[in-house]
Amino acid sequence: MAASRGRRLLWHGRCWFSQTESGVPPQPPDSLYPPIVASATAKSKAAKRRRLEHFNQRVHAAASIEEKLRLYGQLQRPKYMLYPQTFALNADRWYRSFTKTVFVPGLPPRAAAAAAAKAPGAVAPEAAETPAGVAPEAAKAPEPGTAAPEAAKSPELAAAAAPCLDMGELRSLACDALLQESFYQNKKRPFLYRDQDHTPGPFLTQLVSTLAAFLCGRNPLLAASSLDLKPQVNYYWHHGEEVVVHGHRKGRVDPVRFQIDDNPHLQIRVPKQLPEIVPLESDLGDVPVIDHKPSKLPLFKKQYENKVYIGSKVADPCCYGHTQFHLIPDKLKREKFVRANLEDQIEVVYRANGIASLFAWTAAQAMYQGFWNEADVTRPFVSQAVVTDGKYFAFFCYQLNTLALTVETIQNNPRKNICWGTDSKPLYDVVEDGSVKGFNDEVLLQLVRFLLNRPKEL
């Protein structure tokens, strides 16, 4: 009995030691229920945030650029139609606010330095790597926003002055195109408000095509470019918030939607991107803050297809913009502003056209590369524009630094888009007796520099 009792105690002791607790706490079992999330159809802020996150995930996961663009513009709501060529007073300030653009009068600094290194009456193709320039005479004062002439004394810029183009040959090409359309041809009287299609439009087409063909030997990028006649350019984006005041969605907070449908007279697309002008994070000024509704400009709403288009399909190898050429319509001629005592609005028309058109074109190019407001650009996109009525020419250069313009993305985004621009200047004074009088070489030089702009590796 004693032996059996001893074995029982030992057995119980072994059982007691085997039941000692481990130092690692046991893992709780997995939840049997899915996490609680906001309804996808409710009117709450959490439900709206969930819908937005789901939409962003779908766009990020798109398999192709075409699919991403389709998802980006899938939801159709009433949107403001922004017209680049508008009669609205001080429209350029509104357009700068809608696009988060800083306007810098004059031309980019390095363009001024390159132009000052050249002798009068000649153009160096190497200096045209910059998108803009000033007068060839070094004695003239630089425009606002340009660099000092002393910057041209460096040996690199001095070496860039050779070889040079013949200014007389360039002037002859421009005068021949002008005389062909305004003197040699026997044209009938144009229809009402169609004067721009009568002489200025054909002259601009012939001038650009002739100069581009002549400069192909100097700029290999032009030889591989695509020249579009009256193309279609579209861009759709969000900026700001508003409360829906009518309809079954009354009271909801929606983003303010904008659409630009532009039709430049000509545009040049290239397979390689133009070089940046300033670093991506540059801050060259302030953006106007306008607290009024866009309908006060006035802008009007319409609901139709949301479209992003640069003038060609995504698969086109010439997917980068080089230069656009815009023709001012007859309704916005400067003589009408003079008769209405609105001389200060003449340059506003040019600036508004340059800012809106270049923003739409350059932003659409960035979206063709896969960027959008939730995936901001990692490199600047640069495009150029020439706005003219056939006689007066204004030059603009635009650098896109950000696409993040929505309420959710603009708060912590210090980047600003930048637009450089000049006032309009006449190319000539008058055409009389088969000759062009008062021809302005400075305007022609600026146009040549725009066409000669190319990436540094070329």
Coordinates of C-alpha atoms in Angstrom, one line a residue, residues 98-336:
F98 CA -8.0 78.4 -60.8
T99 CA -4.7 76.9 -62.0
K100 CA -2.4 78.0 -59.1
T101 CA -0.1 79.8 -61.5
V102 CA 2.4 82.6 -60.8
F103 CA 2.8 85.0 -63.6
V104 CA 6.3 86.5 -64.1
P105 CA 6.5 89.5 -66.5
G106 CA 9.3 89.2 -69.0
L107 CA 11.2 86.1 -70.0
P108 CA 13.2 83.4 -68.1
P109 CA 16.6 84.6 -66.9
R110 CA 18.8 82.3 -68.8
A111 CA 17.1 83.2 -72.1
A112 CA 18.0 86.9 -71.5
A113 CA 21.6 85.9 -70.8
A114 CA 21.8 83.8 -73.9
A115 CA 20.2 86.6 -76.1
A116 CA 22.6 89.2 -74.7
A117 CA 25.6 87.1 -75.8
K118 CA 24.7 87.4 -79.5
A119 CA 25.6 90.2 -81.9
P120 CA 22.8 92.3 -83.5
G121 CA 21.3 90.8 -86.5
A122 CA 22.2 87.2 -85.9
V123 CA 20.7 84.2 -84.0
A124 CA 22.7 81.4 -82.5
P125 CA 20.9 78.1 -82.4
E126 CA 22.6 77.0 -79.2
A127 CA 21.1 80.0 -77.4
A128 CA 17.7 78.8 -78.4
E129 CA 17.8 76.0 -75.9
T130 CA 16.0 78.4 -73.7
P131 CA 12.2 78.9 -74.3
A132 CA 12.3 82.7 -74.6
G133 CA 14.7 85.6 -75.1
V134 CA 14.9 89.4 -75.3
A135 CA 16.1 91.9 -77.9
P136 CA 19.4 91.1 -79.6
E137 CA 20.9 94.5 -78.9
A138 CA 22.9 94.3 -75.7
A139 CA 22.4 98.0 -75.2
K140 CA 18.7 97.6 -74.5
A141 CA 17.5 97.3 -71.0
P142 CA 16.2 93.8 -70.1
E143 CA 12.5 93.2 -69.4
P144 CA 11.2 92.6 -65.9
G145 CA 12.0 89.1 -64.7
T146 CA 15.2 88.8 -66.9
A147 CA 18.8 88.4 -65.8
A148 CA 21.3 91.2 -65.9
P149 CA 23.3 91.6 -69.2
E150 CA 26.6 91.0 -67.2
A151 CA 25.6 87.4 -67.1
A152 CA 26.4 87.1 -70.8
K153 CA 30.1 87.8 -70.3
S154 CA 30.8 84.2 -69.3
P155 CA 33.0 82.2 -71.9
E156 CA 30.3 79.6 -72.3
L157 CA 27.7 82.1 -73.6
A158 CA 30.3 83.8 -75.7
A159 CA 31.1 80.5 -77.4
A160 CA 27.4 79.9 -78.1
A161 CA 27.3 82.9 -80.5
A162 CA 28.7 80.8 -83.4
P163 CA 27.6 79.6 -85.9
C164 CA 24.8 82.2 -86.6
L165 CA 21.8 82.3 -88.8
D166 CA 21.4 84.9 -91.5
M167 CA 18.9 87.5 -90.3
G168 CA 18.3 88.8 -93.8
E169 CA 17.2 85.4 -95.0
L170 CA 14.8 84.9 -92.1
R171 CA 13.3 88.4 -92.7
S172 CA 12.9 87.5 -96.4
L173 CA 10.9 84.4 -95.5
A174 CA 8.6 86.2 -93.1
C175 CA 8.0 89.1 -95.6
D176 CA 7.3 86.7 -98.4
A177 CA 4.7 84.8 -96.4
L178 CA 3.1 88.1 -95.4
L179 CA 3.0 89.6 -98.9
Q180 CA 1.6 86.3 -100.3
E181 CA -1.5 86.5 -98.1
S182 CA -2.0 90.2 -97.9
F183 CA -0.9 91.6 -101.3
Y184 CA -0.3 89.1 -104.1
Q185 CA -3.6 87.2 -103.7
N186 CA -6.8 88.8 -104.9
K187 CA -9.1 87.9 -102.0
K188 CA -12.7 88.8 -101.7
R189 CA -14.2 90.7 -98.7
P190 CA -14.4 88.4 -95.6
F191 CA -17.6 87.5 -93.9
L192 CA -18.6 89.1 -90.7
Y193 CA -16.4 88.1 -87.8
R194 CA -14.3 85.9 -90.1
D195 CA -11.5 88.3 -90.8
Q196 CA -9.0 86.2 -88.9
D197 CA -9.6 83.3 -91.4
H198 CA -9.1 85.7 -94.3
T199 CA -5.5 86.9 -93.9
P200 CA -4.0 86.4 -90.4
G201 CA -4.8 82.7 -90.2
P202 CA -3.2 81.7 -93.6
F203 CA -0.3 84.0 -92.9
L204 CA 0.4 82.4 -89.5
T205 CA 0.2 78.9 -91.0
Q206 CA 2.6 79.7 -93.8
L207 CA 5.0 81.6 -91.5
V208 CA 5.3 78.8 -89.0
S209 CA 5.6 76.0 -91.5
T210 CA 8.2 77.9 -93.5
L211 CA 10.3 78.8 -90.5
A212 CA 10.1 75.2 -89.1
A213 CA 11.2 73.7 -92.4
F214 CA 14.0 76.2 -92.7
L215 CA 15.3 75.5 -89.1
C216 CA 15.1 71.7 -89.2
G217 CA 18.8 71.6 -90.0
R218 CA 19.6 73.6 -86.9
N219 CA 17.2 71.8 -84.6
P220 CA 16.9 68.0 -85.1
L221 CA 13.9 68.0 -82.8
L222 CA 11.8 69.9 -85.4
A223 CA 12.6 67.2 -88.0
A224 CA 11.0 64.6 -85.8
S225 CA 8.1 66.8 -84.7
S226 CA 4.4 66.7 -85.6
L227 CA 2.7 69.9 -86.8
D228 CA -1.1 70.0 -86.0
L229 CA -3.5 72.4 -87.8
K230 CA -6.4 73.5 -85.7
P231 CA -6.2 70.6 -83.2
Q232 CA -8.4 69.9 -80.2
V233 CA -6.9 70.2 -76.6
N234 CA -8.9 69.4 -73.5
Y235 CA -8.3 69.2 -69.8
Y236 CA -10.5 68.5 -66.8
W237 CA -9.6 69.2 -63.1
H238 CA -10.9 70.0 -59.6
H239 CA -10.1 73.1 -57.6
G240 CA -11.9 74.2 -54.5
E241 CA -15.3 73.2 -52.9
E242 CA -18.8 74.3 -53.2
V243 CA -22.3 73.4 -51.8
V244 CA -24.8 72.0 -54.2
V245 CA -27.8 74.4 -54.2
H246 CA -30.2 72.6 -56.6
G247 CA -31.5 69.2 -57.3
H248 CA -31.7 65.9 -55.4
R249 CA -28.1 66.4 -54.1
K250 CA -28.9 69.8 -52.6
G251 CA -26.7 70.5 -49.5
R252 CA -23.9 68.2 -50.4
V253 CA -20.3 69.5 -50.6
D254 CA -18.7 68.9 -54.0
P255 CA -15.4 69.8 -55.6
V256 CA -15.5 72.7 -58.0
R257 CA -15.0 71.2 -61.5
F258 CA -13.4 72.9 -64.5
Q259 CA -13.1 72.0 -68.1
I260 CA -11.0 73.7 -70.8
D261 CA -11.8 73.0 -74.5
D262 CA -9.1 74.7 -76.5
N263 CA -8.6 75.0 -80.3
P264 CA -5.2 76.5 -81.1
H265 CA -4.5 77.5 -84.7
L266 CA -1.3 75.4 -84.8
Q267 CA 0.8 73.4 -82.4
I268 CA 4.1 71.5 -82.6
R269 CA 4.4 68.2 -80.7
V270 CA 7.8 66.5 -80.2
P271 CA 9.0 63.1 -79.0
K272 CA 11.3 64.5 -76.3
Q273 CA 10.5 66.9 -73.4
L274 CA 11.8 70.4 -73.3
P275 CA 14.2 71.2 -70.5
E276 CA 13.1 72.7 -67.2
I277 CA 13.6 76.4 -66.7
V278 CA 13.7 76.6 -62.9
P279 CA 13.7 73.8 -60.2
L280 CA 10.5 72.1 -59.3
E281 CA 10.1 73.8 -55.9
S282 CA 10.8 77.3 -57.1
D283 CA 8.7 80.1 -55.6
L284 CA 8.7 83.2 -57.9
G285 CA 5.7 85.0 -56.6
D286 CA 2.2 84.7 -55.1
V287 CA -1.0 83.3 -56.6
P288 CA -4.1 85.5 -56.5
V289 CA -6.7 84.4 -54.0
I290 CA -10.3 85.0 -55.2
D291 CA -13.1 84.1 -52.8
H292 CA -15.9 84.7 -55.2
K293 CA -17.7 82.0 -57.1
P294 CA -16.4 81.4 -60.7
S295 CA -19.9 82.4 -62.0
K296 CA -19.1 86.0 -61.1
L297 CA -16.4 86.2 -63.8
P298 CA -18.7 85.0 -65.5
L299 CA -18.2 81.3 -66.1
F300 CA -21.1 79.0 -66.9
K301 CA -21.8 75.4 -66.0
K302 CA -22.5 72.5 -68.3
Q303 CA -22.6 68.7 -68.0
Y304 CA -20.9 66.7 -70.7
E305 CA -17.9 64.4 -71.2
N306 CA -14.9 65.0 -69.0
K307 CA -12.0 64.9 -71.4
V308 CA -8.1 65.0 -71.2
Y309 CA -6.5 65.3 -74.7
I310 CA -3.3 66.9 -76.0
G311 CA -4.3 66.7 -79.7
S312 CA -3.2 63.1 -80.2
K313 CA -3.8 59.6 -78.7
V314 CA -1.6 58.2 -75.9
A315 CA 0.2 55.9 -78.2
D316 CA 1.5 58.7 -80.4
P317 CA 5.4 59.0 -80.0
C318 CA 5.1 62.8 -80.2
C319 CA 3.5 63.1 -76.7
Y320 CA 5.3 66.2 -75.5
G321 CA 4.4 69.8 -76.3
H322 CA 6.8 72.3 -77.9
T323 CA 4.9 75.4 -79.1
Q324 CA 1.3 76.4 -79.6
F325 CA 0.1 79.3 -81.9
H326 CA -3.2 81.0 -81.0
L327 CA -5.1 83.4 -83.2
I328 CA -7.1 86.2 -81.4
P329 CA -10.6 86.3 -82.9
D330 CA -12.2 89.4 -84.4
K331 CA -14.5 89.9 -81.4
L332 CA -11.4 90.6 -79.2
K333 CA -9.5 92.9 -81.5
R334 CA -7.6 95.7 -79.8
E335 CA -9.5 98.4 -81.8
K336 CA -12.7 97.5 -80.0

